[in-house]
PDB file of C-alpha atoms in Angstrom:
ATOM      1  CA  UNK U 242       8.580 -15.027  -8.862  1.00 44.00           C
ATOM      2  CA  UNK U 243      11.731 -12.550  -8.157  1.00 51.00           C
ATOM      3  CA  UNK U 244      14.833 -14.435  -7.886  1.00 49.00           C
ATOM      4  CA  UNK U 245      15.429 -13.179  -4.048  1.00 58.00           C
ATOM      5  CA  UNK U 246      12.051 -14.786  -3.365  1.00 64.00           C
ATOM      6  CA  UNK U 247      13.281 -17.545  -1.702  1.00 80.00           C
ATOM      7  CA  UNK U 248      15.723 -15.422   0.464  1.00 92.00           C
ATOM      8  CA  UNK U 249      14.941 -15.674   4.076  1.00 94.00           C
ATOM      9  CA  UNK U 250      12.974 -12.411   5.286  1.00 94.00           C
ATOM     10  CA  UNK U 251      14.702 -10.986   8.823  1.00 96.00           C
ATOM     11  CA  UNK U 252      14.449  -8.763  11.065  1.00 97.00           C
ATOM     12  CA  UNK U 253      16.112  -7.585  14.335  1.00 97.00           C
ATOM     13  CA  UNK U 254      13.918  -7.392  17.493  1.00 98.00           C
ATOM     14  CA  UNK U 255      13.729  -7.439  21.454  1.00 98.00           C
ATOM     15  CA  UNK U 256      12.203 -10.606  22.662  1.00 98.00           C
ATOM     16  CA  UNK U 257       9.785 -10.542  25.632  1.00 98.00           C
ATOM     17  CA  UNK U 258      10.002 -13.237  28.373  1.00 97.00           C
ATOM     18  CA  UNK U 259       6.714 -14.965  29.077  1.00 97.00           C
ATOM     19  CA  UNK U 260       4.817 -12.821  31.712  1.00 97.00           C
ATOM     20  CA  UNK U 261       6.032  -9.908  29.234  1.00 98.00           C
ATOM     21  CA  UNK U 262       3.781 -11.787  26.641  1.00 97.00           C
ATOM     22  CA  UNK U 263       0.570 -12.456  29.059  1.00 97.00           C
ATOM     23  CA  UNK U 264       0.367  -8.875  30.183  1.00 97.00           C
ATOM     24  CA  UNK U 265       0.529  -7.463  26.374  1.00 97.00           C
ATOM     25  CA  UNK U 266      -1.560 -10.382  25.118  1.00 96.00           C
ATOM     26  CA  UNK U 267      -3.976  -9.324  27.936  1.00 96.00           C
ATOM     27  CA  UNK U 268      -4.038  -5.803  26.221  1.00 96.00           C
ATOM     28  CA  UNK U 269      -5.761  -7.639  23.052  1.00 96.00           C
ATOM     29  CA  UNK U 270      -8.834  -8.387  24.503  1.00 91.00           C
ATOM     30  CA  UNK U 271     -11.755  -5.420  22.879  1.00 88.00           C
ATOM     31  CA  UNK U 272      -9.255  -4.527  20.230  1.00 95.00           C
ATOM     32  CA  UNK U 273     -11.256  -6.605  18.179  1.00 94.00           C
ATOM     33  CA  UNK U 274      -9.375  -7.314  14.440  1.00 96.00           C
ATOM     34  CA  UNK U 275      -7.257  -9.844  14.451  1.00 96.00           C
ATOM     35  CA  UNK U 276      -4.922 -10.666  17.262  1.00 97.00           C
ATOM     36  CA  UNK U 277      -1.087 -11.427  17.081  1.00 97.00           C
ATOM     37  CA  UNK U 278      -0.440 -14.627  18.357  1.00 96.00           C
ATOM     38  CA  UNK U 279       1.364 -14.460  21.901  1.00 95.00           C
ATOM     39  CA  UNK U 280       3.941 -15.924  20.712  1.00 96.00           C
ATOM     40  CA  UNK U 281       4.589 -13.582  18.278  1.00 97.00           C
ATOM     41  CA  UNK U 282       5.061 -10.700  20.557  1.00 98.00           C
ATOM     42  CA  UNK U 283       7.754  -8.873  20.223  1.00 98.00           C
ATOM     43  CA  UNK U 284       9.484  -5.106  19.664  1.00 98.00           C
ATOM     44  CA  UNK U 285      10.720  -4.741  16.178  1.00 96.00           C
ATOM     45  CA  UNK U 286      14.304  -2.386  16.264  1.00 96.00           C
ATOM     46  CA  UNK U 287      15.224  -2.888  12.141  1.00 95.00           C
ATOM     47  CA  UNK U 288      13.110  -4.743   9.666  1.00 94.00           C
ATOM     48  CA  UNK U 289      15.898  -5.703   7.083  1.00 95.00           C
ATOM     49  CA  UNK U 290      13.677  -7.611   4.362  1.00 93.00           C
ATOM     50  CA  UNK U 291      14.883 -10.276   1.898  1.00 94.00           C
ATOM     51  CA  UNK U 292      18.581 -11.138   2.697  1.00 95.00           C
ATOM     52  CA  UNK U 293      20.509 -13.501   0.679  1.00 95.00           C
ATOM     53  CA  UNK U 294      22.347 -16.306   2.737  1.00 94.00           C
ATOM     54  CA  UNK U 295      26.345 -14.919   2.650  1.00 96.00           C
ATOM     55  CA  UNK U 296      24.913 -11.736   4.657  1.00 97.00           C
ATOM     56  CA  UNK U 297      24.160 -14.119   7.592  1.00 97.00           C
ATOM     57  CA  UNK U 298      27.891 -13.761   9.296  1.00 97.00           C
ATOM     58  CA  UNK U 299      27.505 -10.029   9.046  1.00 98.00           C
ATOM     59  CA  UNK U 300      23.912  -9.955  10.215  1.00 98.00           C
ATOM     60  CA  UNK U 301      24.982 -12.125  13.348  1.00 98.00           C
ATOM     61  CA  UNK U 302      28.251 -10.622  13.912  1.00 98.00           C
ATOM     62  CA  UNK U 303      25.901  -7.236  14.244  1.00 98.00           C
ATOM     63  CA  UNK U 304      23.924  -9.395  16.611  1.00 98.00           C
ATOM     64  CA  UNK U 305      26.782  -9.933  18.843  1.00 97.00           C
ATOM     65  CA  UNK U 306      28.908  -6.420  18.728  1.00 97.00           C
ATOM     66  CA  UNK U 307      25.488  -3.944  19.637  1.00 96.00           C
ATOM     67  CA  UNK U 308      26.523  -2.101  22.609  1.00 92.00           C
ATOM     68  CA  UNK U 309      23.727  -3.364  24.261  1.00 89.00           C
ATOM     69  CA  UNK U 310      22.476  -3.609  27.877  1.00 94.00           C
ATOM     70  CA  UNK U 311      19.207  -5.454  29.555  1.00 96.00           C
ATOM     71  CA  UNK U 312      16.210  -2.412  29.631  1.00 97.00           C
ATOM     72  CA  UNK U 313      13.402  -1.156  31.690  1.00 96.00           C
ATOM     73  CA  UNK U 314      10.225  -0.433  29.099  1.00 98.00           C
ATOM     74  CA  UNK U 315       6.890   0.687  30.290  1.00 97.00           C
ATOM     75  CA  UNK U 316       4.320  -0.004  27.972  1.00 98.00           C
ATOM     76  CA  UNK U 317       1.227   2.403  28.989  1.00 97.00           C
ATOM     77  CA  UNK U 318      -1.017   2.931  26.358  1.00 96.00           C
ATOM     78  CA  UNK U 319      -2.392   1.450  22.444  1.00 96.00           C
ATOM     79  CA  UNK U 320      -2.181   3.483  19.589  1.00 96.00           C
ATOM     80  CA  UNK U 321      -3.129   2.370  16.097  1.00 96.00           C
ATOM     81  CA  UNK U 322      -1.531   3.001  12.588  1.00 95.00           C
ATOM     82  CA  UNK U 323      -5.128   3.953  10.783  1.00 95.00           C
ATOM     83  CA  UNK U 324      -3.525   3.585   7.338  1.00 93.00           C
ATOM     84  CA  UNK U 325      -3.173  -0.370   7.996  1.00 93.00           C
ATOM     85  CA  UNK U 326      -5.671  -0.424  10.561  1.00 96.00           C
ATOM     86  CA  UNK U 327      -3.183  -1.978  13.183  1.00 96.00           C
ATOM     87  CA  UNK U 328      -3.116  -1.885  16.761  1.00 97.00           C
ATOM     88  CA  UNK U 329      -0.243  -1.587  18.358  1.00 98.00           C
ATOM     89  CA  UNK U 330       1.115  -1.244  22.304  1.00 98.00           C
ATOM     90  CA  UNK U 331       3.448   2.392  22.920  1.00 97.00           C
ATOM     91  CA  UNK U 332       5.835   3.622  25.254  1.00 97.00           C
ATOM     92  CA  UNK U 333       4.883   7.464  25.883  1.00 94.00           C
ATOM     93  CA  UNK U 334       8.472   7.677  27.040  1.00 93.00           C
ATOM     94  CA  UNK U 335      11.202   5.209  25.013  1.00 94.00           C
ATOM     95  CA  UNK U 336      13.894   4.646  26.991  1.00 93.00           C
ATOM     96  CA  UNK U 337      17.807   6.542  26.195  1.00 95.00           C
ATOM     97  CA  UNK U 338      18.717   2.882  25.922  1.00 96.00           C
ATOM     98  CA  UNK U 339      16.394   1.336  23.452  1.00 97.00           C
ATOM     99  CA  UNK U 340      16.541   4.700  21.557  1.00 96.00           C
ATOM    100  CA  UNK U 341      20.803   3.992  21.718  1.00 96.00           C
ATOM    101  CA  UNK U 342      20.142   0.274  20.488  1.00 97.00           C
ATOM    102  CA  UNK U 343      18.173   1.215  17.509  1.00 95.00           C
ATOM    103  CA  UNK U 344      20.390   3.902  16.279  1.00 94.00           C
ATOM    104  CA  UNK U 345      23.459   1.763  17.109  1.00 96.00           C
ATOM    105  CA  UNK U 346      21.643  -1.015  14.857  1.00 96.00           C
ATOM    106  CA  UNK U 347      21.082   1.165  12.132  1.00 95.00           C
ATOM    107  CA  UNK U 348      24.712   2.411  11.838  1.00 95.00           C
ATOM    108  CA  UNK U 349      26.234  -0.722  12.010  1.00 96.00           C
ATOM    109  CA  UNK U 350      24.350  -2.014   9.303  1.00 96.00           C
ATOM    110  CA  UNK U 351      25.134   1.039   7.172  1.00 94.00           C
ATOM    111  CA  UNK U 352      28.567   0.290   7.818  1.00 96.00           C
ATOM    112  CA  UNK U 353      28.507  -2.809   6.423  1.00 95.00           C
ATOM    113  CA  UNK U 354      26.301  -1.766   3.677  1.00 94.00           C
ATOM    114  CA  UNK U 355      23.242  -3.681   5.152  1.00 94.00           C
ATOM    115  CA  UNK U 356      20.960  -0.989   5.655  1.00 90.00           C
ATOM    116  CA  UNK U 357      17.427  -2.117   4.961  1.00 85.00           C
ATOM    117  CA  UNK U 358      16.327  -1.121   1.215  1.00 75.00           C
ATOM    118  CA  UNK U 359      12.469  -0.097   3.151  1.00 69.00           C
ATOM    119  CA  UNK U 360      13.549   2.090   6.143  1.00 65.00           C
ATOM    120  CA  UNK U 361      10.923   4.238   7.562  1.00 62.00           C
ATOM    121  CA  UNK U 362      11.287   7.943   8.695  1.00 64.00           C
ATOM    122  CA  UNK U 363      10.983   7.706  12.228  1.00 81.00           C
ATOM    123  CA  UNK U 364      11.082   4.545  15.001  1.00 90.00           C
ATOM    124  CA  UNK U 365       8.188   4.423  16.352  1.00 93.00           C
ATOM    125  CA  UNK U 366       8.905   1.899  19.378  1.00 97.00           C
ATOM    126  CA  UNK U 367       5.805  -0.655  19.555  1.00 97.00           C
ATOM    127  CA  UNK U 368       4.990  -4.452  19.850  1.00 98.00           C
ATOM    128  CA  UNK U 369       1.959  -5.116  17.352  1.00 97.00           C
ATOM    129  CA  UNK U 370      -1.098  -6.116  19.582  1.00 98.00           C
ATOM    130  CA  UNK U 371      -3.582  -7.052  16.191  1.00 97.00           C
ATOM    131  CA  UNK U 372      -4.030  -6.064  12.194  1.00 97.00           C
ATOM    132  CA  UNK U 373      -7.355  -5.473  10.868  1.00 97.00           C
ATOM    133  CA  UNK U 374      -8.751  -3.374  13.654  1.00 96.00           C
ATOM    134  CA  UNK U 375     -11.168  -0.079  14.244  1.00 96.00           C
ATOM    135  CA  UNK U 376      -9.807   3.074  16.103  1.00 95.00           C
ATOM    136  CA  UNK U 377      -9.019   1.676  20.328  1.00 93.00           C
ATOM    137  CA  UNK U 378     -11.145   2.511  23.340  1.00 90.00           C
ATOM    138  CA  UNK U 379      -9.989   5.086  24.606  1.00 89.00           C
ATOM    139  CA  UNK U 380      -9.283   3.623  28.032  1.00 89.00           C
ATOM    140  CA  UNK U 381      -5.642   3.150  28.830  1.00 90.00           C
ATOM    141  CA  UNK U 382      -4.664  -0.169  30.065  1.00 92.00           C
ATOM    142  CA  UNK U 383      -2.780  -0.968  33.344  1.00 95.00           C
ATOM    143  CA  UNK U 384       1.104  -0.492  32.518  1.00 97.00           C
ATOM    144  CA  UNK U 385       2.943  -3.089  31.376  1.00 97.00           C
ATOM    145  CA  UNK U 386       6.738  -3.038  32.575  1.00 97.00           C
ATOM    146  CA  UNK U 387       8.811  -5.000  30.382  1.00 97.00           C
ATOM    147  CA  UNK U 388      12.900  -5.344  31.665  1.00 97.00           C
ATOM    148  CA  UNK U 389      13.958  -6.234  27.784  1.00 97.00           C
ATOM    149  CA  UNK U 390      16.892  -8.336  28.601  1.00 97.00           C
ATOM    150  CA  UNK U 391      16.732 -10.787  24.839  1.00 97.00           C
ATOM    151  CA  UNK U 392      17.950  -9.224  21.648  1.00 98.00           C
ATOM    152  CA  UNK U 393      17.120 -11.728  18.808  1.00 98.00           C
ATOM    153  CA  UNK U 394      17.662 -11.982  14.871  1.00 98.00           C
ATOM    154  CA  UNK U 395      14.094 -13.541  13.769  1.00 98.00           C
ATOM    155  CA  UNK U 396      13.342 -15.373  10.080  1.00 97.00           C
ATOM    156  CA  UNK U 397       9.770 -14.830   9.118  1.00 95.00           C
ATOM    157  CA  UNK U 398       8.463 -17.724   7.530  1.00 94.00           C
ATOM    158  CA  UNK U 399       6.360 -16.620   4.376  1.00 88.00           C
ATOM    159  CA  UNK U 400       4.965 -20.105   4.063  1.00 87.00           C
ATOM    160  CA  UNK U 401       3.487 -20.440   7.723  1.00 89.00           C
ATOM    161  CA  UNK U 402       3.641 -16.718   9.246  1.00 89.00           C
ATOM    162  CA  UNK U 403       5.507 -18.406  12.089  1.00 94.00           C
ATOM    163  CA  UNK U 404       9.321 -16.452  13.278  1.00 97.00           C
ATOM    164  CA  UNK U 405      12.068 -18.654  13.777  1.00 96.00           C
ATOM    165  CA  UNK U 406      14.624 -17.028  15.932  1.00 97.00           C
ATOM    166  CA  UNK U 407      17.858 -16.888  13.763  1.00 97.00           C
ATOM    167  CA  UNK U 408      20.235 -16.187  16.857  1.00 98.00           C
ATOM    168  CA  UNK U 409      20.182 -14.603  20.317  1.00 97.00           C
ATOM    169  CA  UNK U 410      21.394 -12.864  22.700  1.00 97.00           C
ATOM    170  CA  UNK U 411      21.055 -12.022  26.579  1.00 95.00           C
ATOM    171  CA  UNK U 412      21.487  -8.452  27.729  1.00 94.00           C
ATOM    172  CA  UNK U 413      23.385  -7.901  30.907  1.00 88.00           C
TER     173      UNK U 413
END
């Protein structure tokens, strides 16, 4: 067992209200695999891994200083990373704002030398819909319109798979 094993895993996210969740949970149905629990919905902006306990004031001071505003997202079609065989719901246009947010998340934690160790090349803007699952139909669902108005710090919990929201904050 690594030493940082017991180090809380986080990650930064946008957190979808309710009828958010019903209308992307409603997306799951002949994706076959295995579904993401509705409550588990939610836009990932910067995974940041293991984190040791004194980088929680940072990490929430981040939280609370992203120049950050409530956003109009329009969910309109499912797209699926084949490599993990996940299924996954896209924006064919990300919004200037959530674009804004992620890069404004990503520079603050470089500036307080957070950055996550596992970054990948390019944000791909998506709220995981189910793992284990073959290419989708290629129908496109009805659009989902999403005004993002939660910006959360989430603890996965290794032991149970549940997220415990760290902190959060409304966007204005």
């Amino acid at each position: 067992m690594s030493p940082d094993s017991h180090f809380p895993r986080l990650f930064y996210a946008l957190w979808p209200d309710a009828a958010t969740r019903a209308a992307l949970a409603a997306w799951q149905a002949g994706l076959g695999g295995n579904p993401t629990r509705p409550d588990k919905l939610h836009l990932t902006l910067a995974f940041l891994g293991q984190r040791p306990p004194a980088e929680l004031p940072a990490l929430l001071g981040i939280l609370e200083d992203l120049p950050a505003r409530a956003m109009p997202l329009v969910f309109d079609h499912v797209g699926r990373f084949p490599r993990l065989a996940l299924a996954w719901a896209g924006l064919a246009r990300p919004s200037p704002a959530l674009l804004d947010l992620r890069g404004a998340c990503m520079r603050a934690l470089a500036e307080q030398g957070l950055a996550p160790r596992f970054e990948h090349d390019r944000f791909t803007p998506h709220v995981t819909l189910a793992r284990q699952t073959p290419p989708p139909p290629p129908e496109r669902p009805s659009p989902v319109q999403w005004q993002a108005r939660e910006l959360v710090l989430v603890e996965s919990l290794k032991s149970s798979g549940d997220y415990r929201v760290v902190a959060r904050r409304d966007l204005r």
